[in-house]
Structure formats: structure tokens, C-alpha cells
Amino acid sequence: MGAAKILVVGPLGVGKTTLIGTVSEIEPLSTEAVMTRAGARVDTTADQSKTTTTVALDFGRITIDGELVLYLFGTPGQPRFLPAWRDLAKGALGALALVDTRDLEASFDALGNLEDLGLPFAVAVNDFPGSPRHTADELRGALDLLPDTPLVWCDARDAGSSIRALIALLRHLIDVTECV
């Protein structure tokens, strides 16, 4: 059996906590806290009904094919938590970056941070009800993705869909490793 540390990243409210909670075979660790009025000035999301936010990390574990254990570390979505990202990224093999088509611009910081950290990643478009639909080419252009960066659609509330997104990341990590 092998093990791998994987980050789950993205902007505030994109579904990182939900995805980890959906796929984790253990009770996930979540550091959700109620959003404050002071934070409301800087912590904006496409979902105005959001009342909590991750303040440190989320943690879950999933075993793939009985062989590979993935330790999933969800990062806080706000840019002010970037120092925590740097610590969480230590030892990570890669990252699954969640994006929301209702606010693609909010994903730019997360994707840029992954590039700055030199961490290979796949992008999963979390399919929120009523979100704008875009083609893969439109999304690749809007997010300035390299041609070999995997782009998949998922619903963070659905285990099968979320696992397929993680498997797309694992395939990418294998491809990247074979090229080295």
C-alpha cells in the first residue's frame, strides 16, 4: 500500500470542505468557524448564504482501489491564509483545484499559488445548480490553463463524481512523474 498527500484548494465557498466530507472514509476534521461581520467586508462568495468558513484546514482520507491512501488537506480559501498553504503544501504530491463558474476570477489566486509552489494540479469545475455553462476551451482560456492540465467537472456533494476528479489528478501526477 502507498500513501499520498493531496491538497484540495480553491476560493472561499467553492466546495472544498464538502468534497472532503463527501469522499472521506473517516470522520473528516473540519475547522469551520462562523464568518464574522468584520470578515464579511473581505470574505465574499458567489453564495451569499454561506455562514461558515475554514480557518485552518480540512482533513480526510480515502483509499483508492484498496492500494493507495490519499490524505486530503483542504486549504482555507481566503488569500490572507496563503502562509498556511505553504505549510500545508510541504510533502504534497499535487492538488485538486476547485473552481466555480459563477465567479471564475475568484480562482485566479488559488491557481497562481499552485504555480508559485510548483505543485502539479488538476482543475475540477464544481457544478453548482444554476451555474453558467462553459466549454472546456472557454474555461481553459479564462483560467489560462496549460494544455496538459486536466480539467474535469464534478459535484462535490456526489462521492462518485468527486472520486473521478481525484482520479483525474492521480493520472496527471503519474504522467508528470513519467516525464521527469
PDB file of N, CA and C in Angstrom, residues 68-151:
ATOM      1  N   LEU A  68      -4.024   2.575  -2.591  1.00  0.00           N
ATOM      2  CA  LEU A  68      -3.433   3.895  -2.398  1.00  0.00           C
ATOM      3  C   LEU A  68      -4.295   4.719  -1.449  1.00  0.00           C
ATOM      4  N   VAL A  69      -3.698   5.156  -0.363  1.00  0.00           N
ATOM      5  CA  VAL A  69      -4.400   6.014   0.595  1.00  0.00           C
ATOM      6  C   VAL A  69      -4.081   7.465   0.255  1.00  0.00           C
ATOM      7  N   LEU A  70      -5.119   8.253   0.049  1.00  0.00           N
ATOM      8  CA  LEU A  70      -4.946   9.685  -0.179  1.00  0.00           C
ATOM      9  C   LEU A  70      -5.307  10.415   1.100  1.00  0.00           C
ATOM     10  N   TYR A  71      -4.376  11.217   1.573  1.00  0.00           N
ATOM     11  CA  TYR A  71      -4.635  12.099   2.707  1.00  0.00           C
ATOM     12  C   TYR A  71      -4.976  13.457   2.109  1.00  0.00           C
ATOM     13  N   LEU A  72      -6.203  13.879   2.289  1.00  0.00           N
ATOM     14  CA  LEU A  72      -6.715  15.103   1.674  1.00  0.00           C
ATOM     15  C   LEU A  72      -6.661  16.252   2.671  1.00  0.00           C
ATOM     16  N   PHE A  73      -5.996  17.316   2.267  1.00  0.00           N
ATOM     17  CA  PHE A  73      -5.865  18.516   3.091  1.00  0.00           C
ATOM     18  C   PHE A  73      -6.533  19.672   2.351  1.00  0.00           C
ATOM     19  N   GLY A  74      -7.641  20.163   2.900  1.00  0.00           N
ATOM     20  CA  GLY A  74      -8.328  21.305   2.319  1.00  0.00           C
ATOM     21  C   GLY A  74      -7.782  22.596   2.895  1.00  0.00           C
ATOM     22  N   THR A  75      -7.499  23.534   2.024  1.00  0.00           N
ATOM     23  CA  THR A  75      -6.939  24.817   2.454  1.00  0.00           C
ATOM     24  C   THR A  75      -8.040  25.850   2.653  1.00  0.00           C
ATOM     25  N   PRO A  76      -7.789  26.851   3.490  1.00  0.00           N
ATOM     26  CA  PRO A  76      -8.725  27.978   3.557  1.00  0.00           C
ATOM     27  C   PRO A  76      -8.729  28.706   2.210  1.00  0.00           C
ATOM     28  N   GLY A  77      -9.853  29.302   1.869  1.00  0.00           N
ATOM     29  CA  GLY A  77      -9.978  29.922   0.554  1.00  0.00           C
ATOM     30  C   GLY A  77      -9.547  31.369   0.445  1.00  0.00           C
ATOM     31  N   GLN A  78      -9.371  32.047   1.569  1.00  0.00           N
ATOM     32  CA  GLN A  78      -9.058  33.465   1.509  1.00  0.00           C
ATOM     33  C   GLN A  78      -7.557  33.688   1.286  1.00  0.00           C
ATOM     34  N   PRO A  79      -7.214  34.701   0.486  1.00  0.00           N
ATOM     35  CA  PRO A  79      -5.797  34.987   0.203  1.00  0.00           C
ATOM     36  C   PRO A  79      -4.958  35.241   1.461  1.00  0.00           C
ATOM     37  N   ARG A  80      -5.549  35.754   2.515  1.00  0.00           N
ATOM     38  CA  ARG A  80      -4.769  36.051   3.721  1.00  0.00           C
ATOM     39  C   ARG A  80      -4.222  34.785   4.387  1.00  0.00           C
ATOM     40  N   PHE A  81      -4.736  33.612   3.977  1.00  0.00           N
ATOM     41  CA  PHE A  81      -4.264  32.350   4.551  1.00  0.00           C
ATOM     42  C   PHE A  81      -3.157  31.700   3.723  1.00  0.00           C
ATOM     43  N   LEU A  82      -2.590  32.421   2.769  1.00  0.00           N
ATOM     44  CA  LEU A  82      -1.528  31.854   1.936  1.00  0.00           C
ATOM     45  C   LEU A  82      -0.370  31.282   2.762  1.00  0.00           C
ATOM     46  N   PRO A  83       0.062  31.910   3.849  1.00  0.00           N
ATOM     47  CA  PRO A  83       1.130  31.273   4.639  1.00  0.00           C
ATOM     48  C   PRO A  83       0.756  29.861   5.107  1.00  0.00           C
ATOM     49  N   ALA A  84      -0.500  29.627   5.414  1.00  0.00           N
ATOM     50  CA  ALA A  84      -0.940  28.283   5.813  1.00  0.00           C
ATOM     51  C   ALA A  84      -0.830  27.320   4.632  1.00  0.00           C
ATOM     52  N   TRP A  85      -1.107  27.810   3.423  1.00  0.00           N
ATOM     53  CA  TRP A  85      -0.971  26.980   2.223  1.00  0.00           C
ATOM     54  C   TRP A  85       0.452  26.468   2.099  1.00  0.00           C
ATOM     55  N   ARG A  86       1.403  27.368   2.296  1.00  0.00           N
ATOM     56  CA  ARG A  86       2.811  26.975   2.137  1.00  0.00           C
ATOM     57  C   ARG A  86       3.167  25.837   3.087  1.00  0.00           C
ATOM     58  N   ASP A  87       2.667  25.913   4.315  1.00  0.00           N
ATOM     59  CA  ASP A  87       2.915  24.827   5.270  1.00  0.00           C
ATOM     60  C   ASP A  87       2.183  23.557   4.864  1.00  0.00           C
ATOM     61  N   LEU A  88       0.921  23.682   4.471  1.00  0.00           N
ATOM     62  CA  LEU A  88       0.146  22.508   4.083  1.00  0.00           C
ATOM     63  C   LEU A  88       0.708  21.845   2.826  1.00  0.00           C
ATOM     64  N   ALA A  89       1.337  22.611   1.954  1.00  0.00           N
ATOM     65  CA  ALA A  89       1.867  22.071   0.702  1.00  0.00           C
ATOM     66  C   ALA A  89       3.119  21.218   0.900  1.00  0.00           C
ATOM     67  N   LYS A  90       3.781  21.358   2.034  1.00  0.00           N
ATOM     68  CA  LYS A  90       5.004  20.576   2.265  1.00  0.00           C
ATOM     69  C   LYS A  90       4.679  19.085   2.218  1.00  0.00           C
ATOM     70  N   GLY A  91       5.352  18.376   1.323  1.00  0.00           N
ATOM     71  CA  GLY A  91       5.162  16.937   1.184  1.00  0.00           C
ATOM     72  C   GLY A  91       3.990  16.530   0.313  1.00  0.00           C
ATOM     73  N   ALA A  92       3.236  17.495  -0.203  1.00  0.00           N
ATOM     74  CA  ALA A  92       2.096  17.153  -1.064  1.00  0.00           C
ATOM     75  C   ALA A  92       2.590  16.762  -2.452  1.00  0.00           C
ATOM     76  N   LEU A  93       1.948  15.748  -3.038  1.00  0.00           N
ATOM     77  CA  LEU A  93       2.290  15.337  -4.403  1.00  0.00           C
ATOM     78  C   LEU A  93       1.599  16.193  -5.446  1.00  0.00           C
ATOM     79  N   GLY A  94       0.450  16.743  -5.097  1.00  0.00           N
ATOM     80  CA  GLY A  94      -0.301  17.541  -6.054  1.00  0.00           C
ATOM     81  C   GLY A  94      -1.528  18.127  -5.396  1.00  0.00           C
ATOM     82  N   ALA A  95      -2.359  18.773  -6.227  1.00  0.00           N
ATOM     83  CA  ALA A  95      -3.547  19.444  -5.705  1.00  0.00           C
ATOM     84  C   ALA A  95      -4.707  19.316  -6.675  1.00  0.00           C
ATOM     85  N   LEU A  96      -5.895  19.255  -6.104  1.00  0.00           N
ATOM     86  CA  LEU A  96      -7.124  19.366  -6.867  1.00  0.00           C
ATOM     87  C   LEU A  96      -7.650  20.769  -6.614  1.00  0.00           C
ATOM     88  N   ALA A  97      -7.724  21.567  -7.670  1.00  0.00           N
ATOM     89  CA  ALA A  97      -8.200  22.944  -7.552  1.00  0.00           C
ATOM     90  C   ALA A  97      -9.663  23.004  -7.981  1.00  0.00           C
ATOM     91  N   LEU A  98     -10.527  23.364  -7.060  1.00  0.00           N
ATOM     92  CA  LEU A  98     -11.949  23.518  -7.374  1.00  0.00           C
ATOM     93  C   LEU A  98     -12.210  24.936  -7.861  1.00  0.00           C
ATOM     94  N   VAL A  99     -13.053  25.049  -8.879  1.00  0.00           N
ATOM     95  CA  VAL A  99     -13.463  26.361  -9.378  1.00  0.00           C
ATOM     96  C   VAL A  99     -14.979  26.402  -9.483  1.00  0.00           C
ATOM     97  N   ASP A 100     -15.514  27.608  -9.485  1.00  0.00           N
ATOM     98  CA  ASP A 100     -16.949  27.870  -9.550  1.00  0.00           C
ATOM     99  C   ASP A 100     -17.173  28.810 -10.727  1.00  0.00           C
ATOM    100  N   THR A 101     -17.966  28.379 -11.715  1.00  0.00           N
ATOM    101  CA  THR A 101     -18.170  29.211 -12.905  1.00  0.00           C
ATOM    102  C   THR A 101     -18.971  30.476 -12.618  1.00  0.00           C
ATOM    103  N   ARG A 102     -19.569  30.561 -11.434  1.00  0.00           N
ATOM    104  CA  ARG A 102     -20.280  31.799 -11.078  1.00  0.00           C
ATOM    105  C   ARG A 102     -19.304  32.928 -10.764  1.00  0.00           C
ATOM    106  N   ASP A 103     -18.032  32.569 -10.499  1.00  0.00           N
ATOM    107  CA  ASP A 103     -17.014  33.578 -10.184  1.00  0.00           C
ATOM    108  C   ASP A 103     -15.633  32.995 -10.497  1.00  0.00           C
ATOM    109  N   LEU A 104     -15.329  32.869 -11.777  1.00  0.00           N
ATOM    110  CA  LEU A 104     -14.044  32.290 -12.179  1.00  0.00           C
ATOM    111  C   LEU A 104     -12.862  33.117 -11.693  1.00  0.00           C
ATOM    112  N   GLU A 105     -13.029  34.436 -11.660  1.00  0.00           N
ATOM    113  CA  GLU A 105     -11.934  35.307 -11.242  1.00  0.00           C
ATOM    114  C   GLU A 105     -11.462  34.993  -9.824  1.00  0.00           C
ATOM    115  N   ALA A 106     -12.370  34.518  -8.976  1.00  0.00           N
ATOM    116  CA  ALA A 106     -12.006  34.183  -7.602  1.00  0.00           C
ATOM    117  C   ALA A 106     -10.989  33.038  -7.544  1.00  0.00           C
ATOM    118  N   SER A 107     -10.892  32.254  -8.614  1.00  0.00           N
ATOM    119  CA  SER A 107      -9.969  31.114  -8.644  1.00  0.00           C
ATOM    120  C   SER A 107      -8.548  31.497  -9.042  1.00  0.00           C
ATOM    121  N   PHE A 108      -8.352  32.692  -9.563  1.00  0.00           N
ATOM    122  CA  PHE A 108      -7.030  33.081 -10.061  1.00  0.00           C
ATOM    123  C   PHE A 108      -5.946  32.987  -8.995  1.00  0.00           C
ATOM    124  N   ASP A 109      -6.243  33.460  -7.774  1.00  0.00           N
ATOM    125  CA  ASP A 109      -5.236  33.401  -6.704  1.00  0.00           C
ATOM    126  C   ASP A 109      -4.841  31.970  -6.390  1.00  0.00           C
ATOM    127  N   ALA A 110      -5.822  31.084  -6.270  1.00  0.00           N
ATOM    128  CA  ALA A 110      -5.530  29.690  -5.931  1.00  0.00           C
ATOM    129  C   ALA A 110      -4.670  29.043  -7.004  1.00  0.00           C
ATOM    130  N   LEU A 111      -5.015  29.242  -8.264  1.00  0.00           N
ATOM    131  CA  LEU A 111      -4.235  28.647  -9.351  1.00  0.00           C
ATOM    132  C   LEU A 111      -2.832  29.246  -9.414  1.00  0.00           C
ATOM    133  N   GLY A 112      -2.742  30.550  -9.219  1.00  0.00           N
ATOM    134  CA  GLY A 112      -1.431  31.202  -9.195  1.00  0.00           C
ATOM    135  C   GLY A 112      -0.570  30.708  -8.047  1.00  0.00           C
ATOM    136  N   ASN A 113      -1.191  30.486  -6.884  1.00  0.00           N
ATOM    137  CA  ASN A 113      -0.438  29.972  -5.740  1.00  0.00           C
ATOM    138  C   ASN A 113       0.118  28.583  -6.032  1.00  0.00           C
ATOM    139  N   LEU A 114      -0.676  27.737  -6.675  1.00  0.00           N
ATOM    140  CA  LEU A 114      -0.186  26.398  -7.021  1.00  0.00           C
ATOM    141  C   LEU A 114       0.990  26.479  -7.982  1.00  0.00           C
ATOM    142  N   GLU A 115       0.892  27.372  -8.948  1.00  0.00           N
ATOM    143  CA  GLU A 115       2.006  27.552  -9.886  1.00  0.00           C
ATOM    144  C   GLU A 115       3.242  28.054  -9.157  1.00  0.00           C
ATOM    145  N   ASP A 116       3.065  29.027  -8.259  1.00  0.00           N
ATOM    146  CA  ASP A 116       4.199  29.549  -7.481  1.00  0.00           C
ATOM    147  C   ASP A 116       4.848  28.467  -6.629  1.00  0.00           C
ATOM    148  N   LEU A 117       4.024  27.559  -6.090  1.00  0.00           N
ATOM    149  CA  LEU A 117       4.543  26.478  -5.264  1.00  0.00           C
ATOM    150  C   LEU A 117       5.148  25.342  -6.104  1.00  0.00           C
ATOM    151  N   GLY A 118       4.929  25.380  -7.419  1.00  0.00           N
ATOM    152  CA  GLY A 118       5.443  24.329  -8.290  1.00  0.00           C
ATOM    153  C   GLY A 118       4.736  22.998  -8.087  1.00  0.00           C
ATOM    154  N   LEU A 119       3.487  23.054  -7.654  1.00  0.00           N
ATOM    155  CA  LEU A 119       2.735  21.844  -7.348  1.00  0.00           C
ATOM    156  C   LEU A 119       1.849  21.467  -8.536  1.00  0.00           C
ATOM    157  N   PRO A 120       2.002  20.248  -9.073  1.00  0.00           N
ATOM    158  CA  PRO A 120       1.126  19.832 -10.172  1.00  0.00           C
ATOM    159  C   PRO A 120      -0.323  19.785  -9.696  1.00  0.00           C
ATOM    160  N   PHE A 121      -1.252  20.106 -10.600  1.00  0.00           N
ATOM    161  CA  PHE A 121      -2.652  20.147 -10.190  1.00  0.00           C
ATOM    162  C   PHE A 121      -3.583  19.803 -11.342  1.00  0.00           C
ATOM    163  N   ALA A 122      -4.793  19.423 -10.962  1.00  0.00           N
ATOM    164  CA  ALA A 122      -5.911  19.260 -11.883  1.00  0.00           C
ATOM    165  C   ALA A 122      -6.979  20.250 -11.445  1.00  0.00           C
ATOM    166  N   VAL A 123      -7.809  20.675 -12.383  1.00  0.00           N
ATOM    167  CA  VAL A 123      -8.887  21.615 -12.084  1.00  0.00           C
ATOM    168  C   VAL A 123     -10.216  20.872 -12.185  1.00  0.00           C
ATOM    169  N   ALA A 124     -11.038  21.012 -11.144  1.00  0.00           N
ATOM    170  CA  ALA A 124     -12.379  20.431 -11.130  1.00  0.00           C
ATOM    171  C   ALA A 124     -13.394  21.562 -11.026  1.00  0.00           C
ATOM    172  N   VAL A 125     -14.265  21.646 -12.004  1.00  0.00           N
ATOM    173  CA  VAL A 125     -15.331  22.644 -12.001  1.00  0.00           C
ATOM    174  C   VAL A 125     -16.462  22.073 -11.149  1.00  0.00           C
ATOM    175  N   ASN A 126     -16.697  22.687  -9.986  1.00  0.00           N
ATOM    176  CA  ASN A 126     -17.773  22.226  -9.114  1.00  0.00           C
ATOM    177  C   ASN A 126     -19.085  22.721  -9.701  1.00  0.00           C
ATOM    178  N   ASP A 127     -19.954  21.794 -10.018  1.00  0.00           N
ATOM    179  CA  ASP A 127     -21.191  22.085 -10.736  1.00  0.00           C
ATOM    180  C   ASP A 127     -22.298  22.509  -9.775  1.00  0.00           C
ATOM    181  N   PHE A 128     -22.370  23.805  -9.511  1.00  0.00           N
ATOM    182  CA  PHE A 128     -23.424  24.343  -8.656  1.00  0.00           C
ATOM    183  C   PHE A 128     -24.706  24.490  -9.464  1.00  0.00           C
ATOM    184  N   PRO A 129     -25.860  24.246  -8.846  1.00  0.00           N
ATOM    185  CA  PRO A 129     -27.123  24.439  -9.568  1.00  0.00           C
ATOM    186  C   PRO A 129     -27.240  25.873 -10.091  1.00  0.00           C
ATOM    187  N   GLY A 130     -27.620  25.990 -11.349  1.00  0.00           N
ATOM    188  CA  GLY A 130     -27.807  27.303 -11.946  1.00  0.00           C
ATOM    189  C   GLY A 130     -26.525  28.011 -12.358  1.00  0.00           C
ATOM    190  N   SER A 131     -25.370  27.322 -12.270  1.00  0.00           N
ATOM    191  CA  SER A 131     -24.110  27.980 -12.666  1.00  0.00           C
ATOM    192  C   SER A 131     -24.050  28.132 -14.180  1.00  0.00           C
ATOM    193  N   PRO A 132     -23.341  29.170 -14.615  1.00  0.00           N
ATOM    194  CA  PRO A 132     -23.143  29.332 -16.055  1.00  0.00           C
ATOM    195  C   PRO A 132     -22.379  28.136 -16.627  1.00  0.00           C
ATOM    196  N   ARG A 133     -22.744  27.737 -17.824  1.00  0.00           N
ATOM    197  CA  ARG A 133     -22.075  26.621 -18.508  1.00  0.00           C
ATOM    198  C   ARG A 133     -21.081  27.189 -19.511  1.00  0.00           C
ATOM    199  N   HIS A 134     -19.894  26.595 -19.541  1.00  0.00           N
ATOM    200  CA  HIS A 134     -18.854  26.996 -20.484  1.00  0.00           C
ATOM    201  C   HIS A 134     -18.233  25.742 -21.074  1.00  0.00           C
ATOM    202  N   THR A 135     -17.706  25.865 -22.264  1.00  0.00           N
ATOM    203  CA  THR A 135     -16.995  24.734 -22.861  1.00  0.00           C
ATOM    204  C   THR A 135     -15.633  24.602 -22.190  1.00  0.00           C
ATOM    205  N   ALA A 136     -15.025  23.446 -22.382  1.00  0.00           N
ATOM    206  CA  ALA A 136     -13.684  23.230 -21.828  1.00  0.00           C
ATOM    207  C   ALA A 136     -12.710  24.261 -22.395  1.00  0.00           C
ATOM    208  N   ASP A 137     -12.806  24.543 -23.682  1.00  0.00           N
ATOM    209  CA  ASP A 137     -11.898  25.525 -24.290  1.00  0.00           C
ATOM    210  C   ASP A 137     -12.093  26.915 -23.692  1.00  0.00           C
ATOM    211  N   GLU A 138     -13.346  27.309 -23.460  1.00  0.00           N
ATOM    212  CA  GLU A 138     -13.613  28.613 -22.854  1.00  0.00           C
ATOM    213  C   GLU A 138     -13.016  28.683 -21.445  1.00  0.00           C
ATOM    214  N   LEU A 139     -13.197  27.614 -20.667  1.00  0.00           N
ATOM    215  CA  LEU A 139     -12.660  27.597 -19.306  1.00  0.00           C
ATOM    216  C   LEU A 139     -11.142  27.588 -19.309  1.00  0.00           C
ATOM    217  N   ARG A 140     -10.552  26.803 -20.192  1.00  0.00           N
ATOM    218  CA  ARG A 140      -9.080  26.777 -20.277  1.00  0.00           C
ATOM    219  C   ARG A 140      -8.540  28.165 -20.589  1.00  0.00           C
ATOM    220  N   GLY A 141      -9.200  28.876 -21.508  1.00  0.00           N
ATOM    221  CA  GLY A 141      -8.776  30.231 -21.849  1.00  0.00           C
ATOM    222  C   GLY A 141      -8.963  31.194 -20.687  1.00  0.00           C
ATOM    223  N   ALA A 142     -10.122  31.131 -20.049  1.00  0.00           N
ATOM    224  CA  ALA A 142     -10.424  32.054 -18.945  1.00  0.00           C
ATOM    225  C   ALA A 142      -9.493  31.824 -17.759  1.00  0.00           C
ATOM    226  N   LEU A 143      -9.124  30.559 -17.505  1.00  0.00           N
ATOM    227  CA  LEU A 143      -8.265  30.227 -16.359  1.00  0.00           C
ATOM    228  C   LEU A 143      -6.786  30.156 -16.740  1.00  0.00           C
ATOM    229  N   ASP A 144      -6.487  30.360 -18.016  1.00  0.00           N
ATOM    230  CA  ASP A 144      -5.112  30.348 -18.520  1.00  0.00           C
ATOM    231  C   ASP A 144      -4.404  29.032 -18.158  1.00  0.00           C
ATOM    232  N   LEU A 145      -5.089  27.915 -18.435  1.00  0.00           N
ATOM    233  CA  LEU A 145      -4.535  26.603 -18.113  1.00  0.00           C
ATOM    234  C   LEU A 145      -3.619  26.104 -19.214  1.00  0.00           C
ATOM    235  N   LEU A 146      -2.567  25.417 -18.822  1.00  0.00           N
ATOM    236  CA  LEU A 146      -1.697  24.758 -19.781  1.00  0.00           C
ATOM    237  C   LEU A 146      -2.475  23.613 -20.435  1.00  0.00           C
ATOM    238  N   PRO A 147      -2.125  23.251 -21.667  1.00  0.00           N
ATOM    239  CA  PRO A 147      -2.880  22.201 -22.364  1.00  0.00           C
ATOM    240  C   PRO A 147      -2.903  20.856 -21.640  1.00  0.00           C
ATOM    241  N   ASP A 148      -1.861  20.546 -20.874  1.00  0.00           N
ATOM    242  CA  ASP A 148      -1.824  19.240 -20.199  1.00  0.00           C
ATOM    243  C   ASP A 148      -2.463  19.259 -18.806  1.00  0.00           C
ATOM    244  N   THR A 149      -2.970  20.408 -18.363  1.00  0.00           N
ATOM    245  CA  THR A 149      -3.639  20.467 -17.067  1.00  0.00           C
ATOM    246  C   THR A 149      -5.028  19.846 -17.189  1.00  0.00           C
ATOM    247  N   PRO A 150      -5.294  18.780 -16.425  1.00  0.00           N
ATOM    248  CA  PRO A 150      -6.624  18.160 -16.509  1.00  0.00           C
ATOM    249  C   PRO A 150      -7.716  19.124 -16.062  1.00  0.00           C
ATOM    250  N   LEU A 151      -8.826  19.089 -16.790  1.00  0.00           N
ATOM    251  CA  LEU A 151      -9.999  19.892 -16.477  1.00  0.00           C
ATOM    252  C   LEU A 151     -11.191  18.951 -16.485  1.00  0.00           C
TER     253      LEU A 151
END
